Coordinates of C-alpha atoms and ligand atoms in Angstrom, one line a residue:
Chain A
M1 CA -52.4 -49.8 125.0
L2 CA -51.2 -48.3 121.8
N3 CA -51.4 -51.5 120.2
T4 CA -54.7 -52.2 121.3
L5 CA -56.2 -48.7 120.0
K6 CA -54.1 -49.4 116.4
N7 CA -55.9 -52.5 116.3
R8 CA -59.1 -51.2 117.1
F9 CA -58.8 -48.4 114.3
E10 CA -57.8 -51.2 111.7
Q11 CA -60.8 -53.6 112.6
G12 CA -63.1 -50.5 111.8
Y13 CA -66.9 -50.7 112.1
R14 CA -68.1 -54.3 111.0
T15 CA -71.8 -54.4 111.8
C16 CA -74.2 -55.1 108.9
D17 CA -77.0 -53.3 108.1
Y18 CA -79.6 -55.9 108.1
P19 CA -82.4 -55.6 108.4
K20 CA -82.4 -52.4 106.2
E21 CA -80.2 -53.7 103.9
K22 CA -79.4 -57.4 103.0
P23 CA -75.9 -58.5 103.1
A24 CA -74.6 -60.2 99.9
V25 CA -74.0 -63.9 100.5
F26 CA -71.6 -65.9 98.2
S27 CA -73.3 -67.2 95.1
R28 CA -73.0 -70.9 95.8
Y29 CA -74.9 -70.6 98.9
R30 CA -78.2 -72.8 98.9
G31 CA -81.3 -70.7 100.2
K32 CA -85.1 -70.9 99.4
P33 CA -85.5 -73.5 96.6
I34 CA -87.0 -72.2 93.2
I35 CA -89.2 -75.1 91.9
Q36 CA -90.2 -75.3 88.4
K37 CA -93.4 -77.2 88.2
D38 CA -93.5 -77.7 84.4
V39 CA -90.7 -80.4 84.1
S40 CA -91.3 -84.2 83.5
N41 CA -92.2 -86.4 86.1
D42 CA -89.3 -88.4 85.5
M43 CA -86.9 -85.7 86.3
V44 CA -88.6 -85.1 89.6
K45 CA -88.4 -88.9 90.4
A46 CA -84.8 -89.0 89.6
C47 CA -84.3 -86.0 92.0
A48 CA -86.6 -87.7 94.6
N49 CA -84.7 -91.0 94.3
A50 CA -81.1 -89.3 94.5
C51 CA -82.2 -87.0 97.5
P52 CA -80.5 -88.4 100.6
Q53 CA -83.1 -87.2 102.7
D54 CA -86.2 -88.3 100.9
A55 CA -87.4 -84.8 101.3
I56 CA -88.9 -84.6 97.9
D57 CA -92.5 -85.1 97.2
V58 CA -93.1 -86.4 93.7
D59 CA -96.9 -86.1 93.4
S60 CA -97.0 -82.5 94.5
K61 CA -93.4 -81.5 93.4
K62 CA -92.6 -80.0 96.6
I63 CA -89.6 -79.8 98.7
D64 CA -89.9 -80.5 102.6
M65 CA -87.4 -78.0 103.7
G66 CA -87.7 -79.5 107.2
R67 CA -86.0 -82.7 106.0
C68 CA -84.0 -81.1 103.3
V69 CA -80.2 -80.5 104.4
F70 CA -79.7 -78.4 101.2
C71 CA -77.0 -80.7 100.0
G72 CA -77.5 -79.4 96.5
T73 CA -78.1 -82.9 94.9
C74 CA -81.4 -82.3 93.5
E75 CA -80.2 -79.0 91.7
R76 CA -77.2 -80.8 90.3
I77 CA -79.2 -83.8 89.0
S78 CA -82.0 -81.7 87.4
N79 CA -79.5 -79.1 86.1
G80 CA -81.2 -76.6 87.8
K81 CA -84.5 -77.2 85.7
F82 CA -86.7 -78.7 88.6
V83 CA -85.0 -77.1 91.7
R84 CA -82.7 -74.0 91.9
F85 CA -81.4 -72.7 95.1
S86 CA -81.5 -69.1 95.3
G87 CA -79.5 -66.8 97.7
D88 CA -82.6 -65.9 99.6
F89 CA -81.9 -66.9 103.1
E90 CA -85.3 -65.7 104.9
I91 CA -86.9 -69.1 104.9
S92 CA -88.3 -69.6 108.4
T93 CA -92.1 -70.5 108.9
F94 CA -94.5 -70.5 111.9
R95 CA -96.0 -73.8 111.1
K96 CA -94.5 -76.9 110.2
E97 CA -96.5 -77.8 107.3
H98 CA -95.4 -74.6 105.4
L99 CA -91.9 -76.1 105.2
L100 CA -93.3 -78.4 102.5
T101 CA -92.9 -75.9 99.8
D102 CA -92.8 -75.2 96.2
G103 CA -90.9 -72.2 96.5
D104 CA -93.6 -69.8 98.3
L105 CA -93.6 -69.2 101.8
P106 CA -96.2 -67.3 103.7
A107 CA -94.8 -63.9 105.2
L108 CA -93.6 -64.8 108.6
A109 CA -94.5 -61.1 109.9
E110 CA -98.0 -61.8 109.4
H111 CA -97.9 -64.9 112.0
S112 CA -100.8 -65.8 114.3
K113 CA -99.3 -65.0 117.5
Q114 CA -99.1 -61.2 117.3
H115 CA -99.1 -60.8 121.0
F116 CA -95.6 -62.1 121.1
K117 CA -94.3 -58.9 119.3
K118 CA -95.8 -56.9 122.2
L119 CA -94.6 -59.2 124.8
F120 CA -91.1 -59.7 123.5
G121 CA -90.7 -57.3 120.7
R122 CA -88.5 -54.7 122.8
S123 CA -86.6 -57.6 124.8
L124 CA -86.1 -61.3 124.2
Q125 CA -83.9 -63.5 126.4
L126 CA -83.4 -67.0 124.9
R127 CA -82.1 -70.0 126.5
Q128 CA -80.6 -72.3 124.2
V129 CA -80.5 -76.1 124.5
S130 CA -78.5 -78.3 122.5
A131 CA -80.0 -81.7 122.3
G132 CA -78.2 -84.1 120.0
G133 CA -77.2 -82.9 116.6
C134 CA -73.5 -82.1 115.4
N135 CA -72.8 -78.7 116.9
A136 CA -73.0 -76.7 113.6
C137 CA -76.5 -75.1 114.6
E138 CA -74.9 -73.9 117.6
A139 CA -71.9 -72.5 116.1
D140 CA -73.9 -70.5 114.0
L141 CA -76.1 -69.3 116.7
N142 CA -72.9 -68.3 118.5
V143 CA -71.8 -66.0 115.8
L144 CA -74.9 -64.0 116.1
A145 CA -73.0 -62.4 119.0
T146 CA -69.9 -61.4 116.9
P147 CA -69.6 -57.8 115.7
F148 CA -70.8 -58.7 112.3
F149 CA -74.5 -59.6 113.3
D150 CA -74.6 -58.2 117.1
L151 CA -77.8 -59.6 118.1
A152 CA -77.8 -57.7 121.2
R153 CA -78.3 -54.3 119.4
F154 CA -82.0 -55.6 118.9
G155 CA -82.7 -56.4 122.5
I156 CA -82.2 -60.2 121.8
N157 CA -79.9 -62.2 124.0
F158 CA -78.9 -65.8 124.9
V159 CA -78.8 -66.0 128.7
A160 CA -77.4 -68.6 131.2
S161 CA -80.2 -69.8 133.1
P162 CA -83.9 -70.7 131.7
R163 CA -84.9 -68.7 134.9
H164 CA -83.8 -65.4 133.1
A165 CA -85.3 -66.6 129.6
D166 CA -88.3 -65.9 127.6
G167 CA -88.1 -69.1 125.7
I168 CA -85.9 -72.1 124.4
V169 CA -84.1 -72.5 121.3
V170 CA -83.4 -76.0 120.4
T171 CA -80.8 -77.5 118.2
G172 CA -80.4 -81.3 117.4
P173 CA -82.9 -84.3 117.3
V174 CA -83.5 -84.3 120.9
S175 CA -81.7 -87.7 121.8
R176 CA -83.0 -90.0 124.1
N177 CA -80.4 -88.9 126.7
M178 CA -81.2 -85.2 126.4
K179 CA -84.9 -85.4 126.5
T180 CA -85.3 -85.2 130.1
A181 CA -82.9 -82.2 130.6
L182 CA -84.5 -80.5 127.6
L183 CA -88.0 -80.8 129.2
K184 CA -86.9 -80.1 132.4
T185 CA -85.3 -76.8 131.0
Y186 CA -88.8 -76.0 129.2
D187 CA -90.4 -76.2 132.5
A188 CA -88.2 -74.2 134.3
I189 CA -89.0 -70.9 132.2
A190 CA -92.3 -69.1 133.0
D191 CA -95.1 -68.6 131.0
P192 CA -95.6 -67.2 128.6
K193 CA -92.8 -68.6 126.6
V194 CA -91.6 -69.4 123.2
V195 CA -90.0 -72.5 121.6
I196 CA -87.8 -72.4 118.6
A197 CA -86.7 -75.1 116.5
V198 CA -83.2 -74.4 114.7
G199 CA -82.3 -76.8 112.1
S200 CA -83.4 -79.6 110.2
C201 CA -82.4 -82.1 113.0
A202 CA -84.7 -80.3 115.7
I203 CA -87.5 -80.0 113.0
T204 CA -87.6 -83.6 111.8
G205 CA -84.6 -85.6 113.0
G206 CA -82.6 -84.5 109.8
P207 CA -79.6 -86.5 108.9
F208 CA -80.4 -88.9 111.8
L209 CA -83.8 -89.7 110.4
G210 CA -84.7 -93.4 111.5
S211 CA -82.5 -93.5 114.6
P212 CA -84.2 -95.0 117.5
E213 CA -82.1 -92.7 119.7
I214 CA -83.6 -89.4 118.5
T215 CA -87.3 -87.9 118.5
Q216 CA -88.7 -87.4 115.0
G217 CA -89.3 -83.7 115.5
L218 CA -89.2 -81.4 118.4
D219 CA -93.0 -80.7 117.6
T220 CA -93.8 -84.1 118.9
I221 CA -92.7 -83.2 122.6
L222 CA -93.3 -79.5 122.7
P223 CA -95.5 -76.7 121.0
V224 CA -93.1 -75.2 118.6
D225 CA -93.6 -71.5 117.8
L226 CA -91.2 -71.1 115.1
F227 CA -89.2 -73.3 112.6
I228 CA -85.9 -72.3 111.1
P229 CA -84.8 -74.8 108.6
G230 CA -81.2 -75.5 107.3
C231 CA -78.4 -77.7 108.1
P232 CA -77.3 -75.5 109.7
P233 CA -79.3 -72.3 109.2
H234 CA -77.2 -69.6 108.1
P235 CA -76.9 -66.9 110.8
L236 CA -78.8 -64.5 108.7
T237 CA -81.8 -67.1 108.5
N238 CA -81.6 -67.1 112.1
L239 CA -81.5 -63.3 112.4
H240 CA -84.3 -62.8 110.0
A241 CA -86.5 -65.3 111.7
L242 CA -86.0 -63.7 115.1
L243 CA -86.5 -60.2 113.7
T244 CA -89.5 -60.8 112.0
F245 CA -91.1 -62.9 114.2
F246 CA -90.7 -60.7 117.3
K247 CA -90.1 -57.1 116.3
Chain B
M1 CA -72.8 -79.0 136.2
G2 CA -74.5 -79.9 133.1
P3 CA -75.7 -81.2 130.8
V4 CA -77.5 -78.0 130.1
H5 CA -74.6 -75.5 130.4
A6 CA -74.5 -71.5 130.6
G7 CA -73.4 -71.0 127.0
V8 CA -74.4 -71.8 123.7
I9 CA -72.7 -75.1 123.7
E10 CA -73.1 -78.9 123.6
P11 CA -74.5 -80.8 126.5
G12 CA -71.9 -82.7 128.9
H13 CA -71.8 -83.2 132.6
F14 CA -68.8 -82.3 134.7
R15 CA -68.1 -83.4 138.0
F16 CA -65.5 -81.6 140.1
N17 CA -64.0 -83.4 143.1
C18 CA -62.4 -80.4 144.9
I19 CA -61.0 -79.4 148.3
G20 CA -61.7 -75.9 148.6
E21 CA -61.0 -74.1 145.3
R22 CA -58.3 -77.0 144.4
V23 CA -59.6 -79.6 141.8
L24 CA -58.5 -83.1 142.9
H25 CA -60.1 -84.7 139.8
L26 CA -62.5 -83.8 137.0
E27 CA -64.9 -86.7 136.1
I28 CA -66.4 -85.8 132.6
Q29 CA -69.6 -87.7 131.8
L30 CA -70.7 -87.7 128.5
G31 CA -73.2 -89.5 126.2
Y32 CA -76.1 -86.9 126.0
Q33 CA -75.3 -86.4 122.3
H34 CA -75.7 -90.2 121.5
R35 CA -77.6 -90.5 118.2
A36 CA -76.4 -94.1 117.3
V37 CA -74.5 -92.6 114.1
E38 CA -72.6 -95.8 114.0
N39 CA -75.4 -98.1 113.7
L40 CA -77.1 -95.8 111.0
F41 CA -74.2 -96.4 108.6
Y42 CA -75.0 -99.9 108.0
T43 CA -78.8 -99.7 108.3
V44 CA -79.3 -96.5 105.9
Q45 CA -79.2 -96.5 102.1
A46 CA -75.8 -95.6 100.4
K47 CA -77.0 -92.0 99.1
R48 CA -77.0 -91.2 103.0
L49 CA -73.6 -92.2 103.8
P50 CA -72.1 -88.5 103.0
I51 CA -74.8 -86.9 104.9
L52 CA -74.1 -89.0 108.0
A53 CA -70.4 -88.3 107.8
E54 CA -70.8 -84.6 107.6
N55 CA -73.0 -84.6 110.7
I56 CA -70.8 -86.9 113.1
A57 CA -69.5 -83.5 114.1
G58 CA -70.3 -80.5 112.3
D59 CA -67.0 -78.3 113.1
T60 CA -65.2 -81.3 111.7
T61 CA -67.5 -81.9 108.6
I62 CA -64.3 -82.0 106.1
G63 CA -62.3 -84.2 108.5
H64 CA -65.0 -87.0 109.0
S65 CA -66.4 -86.7 105.5
L66 CA -62.7 -87.5 104.0
C67 CA -62.4 -90.3 106.2
M68 CA -65.7 -91.8 105.0
A69 CA -65.0 -91.1 101.5
Q70 CA -61.6 -92.6 101.5
A71 CA -62.9 -95.7 103.2
V72 CA -65.6 -95.9 100.3
E73 CA -62.7 -95.2 97.7
A74 CA -60.6 -98.1 99.2
L75 CA -63.3 -100.4 98.6
T76 CA -64.4 -99.7 95.3
S77 CA -62.8 -98.5 92.2
V78 CA -63.7 -94.9 92.3
T79 CA -60.6 -92.6 93.0
P80 CA -60.7 -88.7 93.1
D81 CA -58.7 -86.9 90.6
K82 CA -55.8 -84.6 91.3
G83 CA -58.2 -81.4 91.3
A84 CA -60.4 -83.1 93.8
Q85 CA -57.5 -83.9 96.1
I86 CA -56.4 -80.4 96.0
I87 CA -59.7 -79.1 96.8
R88 CA -60.2 -81.4 99.6
T89 CA -56.9 -80.3 101.1
I90 CA -58.0 -76.4 100.9
A91 CA -61.3 -77.5 102.3
L92 CA -59.5 -79.2 105.3
E93 CA -57.1 -76.4 105.9
L94 CA -60.1 -73.6 105.9
E95 CA -61.8 -75.9 108.3
R96 CA -58.6 -75.9 110.5
L97 CA -58.3 -72.0 110.2
A98 CA -61.8 -71.3 111.2
N99 CA -61.8 -73.6 114.2
H100 CA -58.5 -72.4 115.4
I101 CA -59.2 -68.8 114.9
G102 CA -62.4 -69.3 117.0
D103 CA -60.4 -70.9 119.5
L104 CA -57.9 -68.2 120.2
G105 CA -60.9 -65.8 120.1
A106 CA -62.5 -67.8 122.9
L107 CA -59.3 -68.3 124.9
S108 CA -58.8 -64.2 125.1
G109 CA -62.3 -63.9 125.9
D110 CA -61.8 -66.5 128.9
V111 CA -58.8 -64.4 130.2
A112 CA -61.2 -61.3 129.8
F113 CA -59.3 -59.6 127.0
L114 CA -62.3 -58.6 124.8
P115 CA -60.8 -56.9 121.9
P116 CA -59.0 -60.0 120.3
A117 CA -61.9 -61.9 121.2
N118 CA -64.2 -60.0 118.9
Y119 CA -61.7 -59.6 116.2
F120 CA -61.3 -63.4 116.1
G121 CA -64.6 -64.0 116.3
R122 CA -65.4 -61.9 113.1
L123 CA -62.3 -63.3 111.4
R124 CA -63.6 -66.8 112.2
G125 CA -66.8 -65.9 110.5
D126 CA -64.7 -64.6 107.4
F127 CA -63.0 -68.1 107.0
L128 CA -66.5 -70.0 107.4
N129 CA -67.7 -67.7 104.3
L130 CA -64.7 -68.9 102.5
S131 CA -65.8 -72.6 102.9
L132 CA -69.4 -71.1 101.9
L133 CA -67.7 -69.7 98.8
L134 CA -66.1 -72.9 97.9
C135 CA -69.3 -75.1 98.2
G136 CA -72.3 -73.2 99.6
N137 CA -72.1 -74.2 103.2
R138 CA -70.2 -72.5 106.0
F139 CA -69.1 -75.9 107.2
G140 CA -68.3 -77.5 104.0
K141 CA -71.1 -80.0 104.1
G142 CA -72.1 -80.9 100.6
L143 CA -68.5 -81.0 99.3
V144 CA -66.9 -84.1 99.8
R145 CA -68.4 -87.2 98.0
P146 CA -66.7 -90.6 97.5
G147 CA -64.7 -90.2 94.2
G148 CA -64.0 -86.5 94.5
V149 CA -66.0 -83.3 95.3
C150 CA -69.2 -81.9 94.2
F151 CA -67.8 -78.4 93.5
S152 CA -65.1 -77.2 91.4
L153 CA -62.5 -74.6 92.1
D154 CA -63.4 -72.2 89.2
D155 CA -60.9 -69.4 88.4
D156 CA -63.3 -66.7 89.8
I157 CA -63.7 -68.6 93.0
R158 CA -60.0 -69.3 93.1
A159 CA -59.6 -65.4 92.6
T160 CA -62.0 -64.4 95.2
L161 CA -60.4 -66.7 97.6
G162 CA -56.7 -65.5 96.8
E163 CA -57.9 -62.0 97.6
R164 CA -59.8 -62.7 100.6
L165 CA -56.7 -64.3 102.0
K166 CA -54.4 -61.6 101.0
E167 CA -56.5 -59.1 102.8
L168 CA -57.1 -61.2 106.1
K169 CA -53.4 -62.3 106.5
P170 CA -52.2 -59.0 107.9
Q171 CA -55.1 -58.5 110.1
M172 CA -54.7 -61.7 111.6
G173 CA -51.1 -61.0 112.2
H174 CA -51.9 -58.0 114.1
V175 CA -54.5 -59.4 116.2
F176 CA -51.9 -62.1 117.2
E177 CA -49.7 -59.7 118.2
L178 CA -52.2 -57.8 120.3
L179 CA -53.0 -61.2 122.1
F180 CA -49.3 -62.8 122.5
S181 CA -47.6 -59.5 123.3
A182 CA -49.9 -58.6 126.1
S183 CA -48.3 -59.5 129.5
T184 CA -51.5 -60.1 131.2
V185 CA -52.6 -62.8 128.8
R186 CA -49.1 -64.5 128.9
A187 CA -49.4 -64.4 132.8
R188 CA -52.8 -66.5 132.4
F189 CA -51.8 -68.6 129.8
E190 CA -48.4 -69.6 130.9
Y191 CA -48.1 -72.5 133.4
C192 CA -51.8 -73.1 133.1
G193 CA -53.2 -76.6 132.8
I194 CA -50.1 -78.5 132.3
V195 CA -50.3 -82.3 130.9
S196 CA -46.8 -83.8 130.8
T197 CA -45.4 -85.5 127.9
D198 CA -45.4 -88.5 129.8
D199 CA -49.2 -88.3 130.7
A200 CA -49.9 -87.1 127.1
E201 CA -48.3 -90.3 125.7
K202 CA -49.9 -92.5 128.2
L203 CA -53.4 -91.2 127.4
G204 CA -52.5 -90.9 123.6
L205 CA -53.4 -87.5 123.1
V206 CA -53.7 -86.3 119.3
G207 CA -53.6 -82.9 117.5
P208 CA -52.7 -79.8 118.8
A209 CA -53.4 -80.8 122.5
G210 CA -50.7 -83.5 122.0
R211 CA -48.4 -81.5 120.1
A212 CA -48.3 -78.9 122.7
S213 CA -47.5 -81.7 125.2
G214 CA -44.5 -82.8 123.0
I215 CA -45.9 -85.3 120.8
G216 CA -45.0 -84.6 117.2
Y217 CA -47.6 -86.8 115.6
D218 CA -49.5 -85.2 112.7
V219 CA -51.4 -87.6 110.4
R220 CA -50.6 -84.9 107.4
R221 CA -46.7 -85.8 107.8
E222 CA -47.0 -89.5 108.7
F223 CA -49.8 -90.9 106.7
S224 CA -50.3 -88.1 104.1
T225 CA -53.8 -88.6 102.2
E226 CA -54.9 -86.1 99.7
Y227 CA -52.7 -83.7 98.5
Y228 CA -50.5 -83.7 101.8
G229 CA -47.8 -85.9 100.4
K230 CA -46.6 -83.0 98.1
I231 CA -46.7 -80.4 100.8
D232 CA -44.2 -79.8 103.4
I233 CA -45.9 -79.8 107.0
P234 CA -43.1 -78.9 109.7
E235 CA -43.2 -80.6 112.8
N236 CA -45.3 -78.4 115.1
K237 CA -44.1 -79.3 118.6
K238 CA -44.0 -77.5 121.9
T239 CA -42.7 -78.7 125.1
S240 CA -44.2 -76.2 127.9
C241 CA -47.4 -78.4 128.0
D242 CA -49.7 -75.6 128.9
V243 CA -52.6 -73.3 127.8
Y244 CA -49.8 -71.1 126.2
A245 CA -48.5 -74.0 124.3
R246 CA -52.0 -75.0 122.8
A247 CA -52.8 -71.5 121.9
R248 CA -49.2 -71.2 120.4
I249 CA -49.7 -74.3 118.3
R250 CA -52.9 -72.9 116.9
Y251 CA -51.0 -69.5 116.0
D252 CA -48.2 -71.6 114.2
E253 CA -50.7 -73.8 112.4
I254 CA -53.0 -70.8 111.1
L255 CA -50.0 -69.3 109.5
Q256 CA -49.1 -72.4 107.8
S257 CA -52.5 -73.2 106.7
I258 CA -52.8 -69.6 105.1
N259 CA -49.6 -70.5 103.2
I260 CA -50.8 -74.1 102.1
I261 CA -53.8 -72.7 100.8
Q262 CA -52.1 -69.8 98.9
S263 CA -49.6 -71.9 97.5
L264 CA -52.4 -74.3 96.3
I265 CA -54.4 -71.7 94.5
K266 CA -51.6 -70.4 92.6
K267 CA -52.4 -72.6 89.5
P268 CA -55.6 -73.4 87.9
V269 CA -57.5 -76.3 89.4
Q270 CA -59.4 -78.8 87.3
T271 CA -61.7 -81.4 88.5
Q272 CA -64.6 -83.6 87.0
C273 CA -67.4 -83.3 89.8
V274 CA -68.8 -86.5 90.8
N275 CA -72.7 -87.2 91.2
D276 CA -73.1 -91.1 91.8
S277 CA -74.0 -92.4 95.2
N278 CA -74.1 -96.1 94.2
Y279 CA -71.0 -97.8 95.5
N280 CA -70.3 -101.6 95.2
L281 CA -68.0 -102.1 98.2
S282 CA -65.8 -105.2 97.7
A283 CA -66.8 -108.3 100.2
S284 CA -65.3 -109.2 103.4
S285 CA -63.1 -106.3 103.5
F286 CA -61.6 -104.1 106.0
V287 CA -60.3 -100.6 105.9
V288 CA -59.0 -98.0 108.4
T289 CA -58.8 -94.2 107.3
L290 CA -56.9 -91.5 109.0
N291 CA -56.8 -87.7 108.4
E292 CA -55.6 -84.8 110.3
A293 CA -58.6 -82.6 111.2
W294 CA -58.2 -79.6 113.2
R295 CA -58.6 -81.2 116.4
G296 CA -56.3 -84.2 115.5
E297 CA -56.3 -87.6 114.0
V298 CA -59.9 -88.6 112.9
S299 CA -60.1 -92.4 111.9
H300 CA -62.9 -94.3 110.5
V301 CA -62.9 -98.1 110.1
M302 CA -65.3 -99.8 107.7
L303 CA -66.0 -103.6 107.6
T304 CA -68.0 -105.4 104.7
D305 CA -69.8 -108.8 104.8
K306 CA -69.9 -111.4 102.1
E307 CA -72.3 -109.5 99.9
G308 CA -70.2 -106.3 100.1
K309 CA -72.7 -104.9 102.7
I310 CA -71.2 -102.7 105.4
L311 CA -71.1 -105.0 108.5
R312 CA -69.6 -102.6 111.0
Y313 CA -68.7 -98.9 111.1
K314 CA -66.4 -97.7 113.6
V315 CA -65.7 -93.9 114.1
K316 CA -63.0 -92.2 116.3
D317 CA -63.1 -88.3 116.6
P318 CA -60.0 -87.0 118.2
S319 CA -62.1 -85.9 121.3
F320 CA -62.0 -89.8 122.3
H321 CA -58.6 -89.3 123.5
N322 CA -58.5 -85.7 124.2
W323 CA -61.2 -85.7 127.0
M324 CA -59.0 -87.5 129.3
G325 CA -56.3 -84.8 128.8
L326 CA -58.5 -82.1 129.9
A327 CA -59.2 -83.9 133.3
M328 CA -55.5 -84.5 133.5
S329 CA -54.8 -80.7 133.1
L330 CA -57.2 -80.0 135.7
R331 CA -55.6 -81.9 138.5
D332 CA -54.4 -80.0 141.3
T333 CA -55.3 -76.4 139.7
G334 CA -57.8 -73.9 140.8
I335 CA -61.4 -74.5 139.8
S336 CA -61.4 -71.1 138.1
D337 CA -59.0 -72.2 135.5
F338 CA -61.5 -74.8 134.0
P339 CA -63.0 -72.5 131.4
L340 CA -59.6 -71.6 130.2
N341 CA -58.4 -75.0 130.1
N342 CA -61.6 -76.3 128.7
K343 CA -61.5 -73.7 125.6
S344 CA -57.6 -74.8 125.2
F345 CA -58.7 -78.1 124.2
N346 CA -62.2 -77.5 122.8
L347 CA -63.2 -80.9 122.5
S348 CA -66.3 -82.4 120.7
Y349 CA -69.1 -83.9 122.6
C350 CA -70.9 -85.2 119.5
G351 CA -67.9 -86.5 118.3
F352 CA -67.4 -88.4 121.4
D353 CA -71.0 -89.5 121.8
L354 CA -71.6 -90.5 118.4
Ligands
LIG1 S1 -80.8 -80.1 98.7 FE1 -82.3 -81.1 99.9 S2 -84.2 -81.7 98.7 FE2 -82.4 -81.7 97.2 S3 -81.4 -83.4 97.3 FE3 -80.4 -82.6 98.9 S4 -81.8 -82.7 101.0 FE4 -82.8 -83.3 99.0

């Protein structure tokens, strides 16, 4: 018992002050891209050719964050002149086309589905469905339950059954073998419900683009309300998206 | 039950053959995560290879990336410099640390001892953040490329890493003590889910699960890659073959990994970061690579054709062997011991399904 108490004191209070204060993230973290448009076309082309995800659109000089895995290759190749990744983790959008960005994102708080805030603002119960992917997105959703992020203090929880849920959070590129289970889970949730796509796999197929076993984007089979990009999205990105969209 | 489980975890289907509460056998049916990764390896452009390797199993990003990178290095002239080898070793140990700590947290959660579950949960995050410190991603994605690494270990990063480790080490020690000295925890861990050495050998269990059942095999000792040849890795082996042994192995390895990293970052580490993604693989060749990731032996096999194109690519995650170990551990135990046993193995679905 004494040991338990001693440990409790040593651990102290660890919960972050987000959203009041943004916690510092180490400088190498790659968040929202900052794009310089006044660079030569050659440089943009070099970046686009090297990009493993073919996420760079040469003509518009934009990056598709839905495909991007934030590997940092383009930043390295252009030496930060064309693309530089900032420490800003607030990168989620409510429309897929907004993910094709030149660095500006529409404010998430002003999305069109304002009635969600009324419906789910005080209590949001989510069912997570992992459908393909590599388990990193799931891991970084799981940590939202640890003391540092403590998602439950906002009235948001991950629940065990779709029957208890207001919506689903989907990770992974929806493998052929998980499609039926995913759609059944979706059907089991009562209306009105929300669908959240987490990670580049769920948004476009991500690293597995081109595989015949996957779905090229969750929005092709379900109506998606919220897109959280990243490979995987930082837990703070997830937290920001959930709080701004629903609160 | 499954494929959709109660927690935030990957999909799999478990069928329990029971008489009352006793499990006769557990049938594990996987395949829900199948993305045809192996086929992608020989259909996509070379620049996508590292991204594919990183996403075979996200919690083993470094383990799989290393296998892929070493396979390409073996069939080309590119070789990592000493600094890159050290950084890769550090990254692999950081991955081991984060996952082992997370597992111990999950184990304490499953015996309803919540304080260490939460502390370990937080500490795991701290170690994931150290990977982020090193390469900008909490799972080490973007770090390892054929020929070296993409991020150097600058002196300021090295200093921060050292400071954080120094701060975290005693905290970890205290939580370990809290967990392992609780008699209620020992009562649940001991004699639970025994896989005998004989069975483990027949099934070919690897990694901590194998070592807990008395198989000392550790790739870091036997086929050392990267910087492991210069590091003294003790033979971690337990003989009680139960959940307690599997937890205790993790405890030992956590302390060893911290010491390894601390010794590696004592001196400055210099490396030339790599950028290139065009590899000319030698023709008609065959290569097998092995690394000891946190779950155990990861191995990749690459086969090239006459023109040096990849003809066949085979990936083997440690989970491939160990899922059967989980099924064995449950034979003739109460079904309520399933969660605890499952966590003590903590296997990968995507690494198995590919
Ligand atoms: S960071 Fe994104 S856009 Fe840049 S090269 Fe990597 S995947 Fe492409």
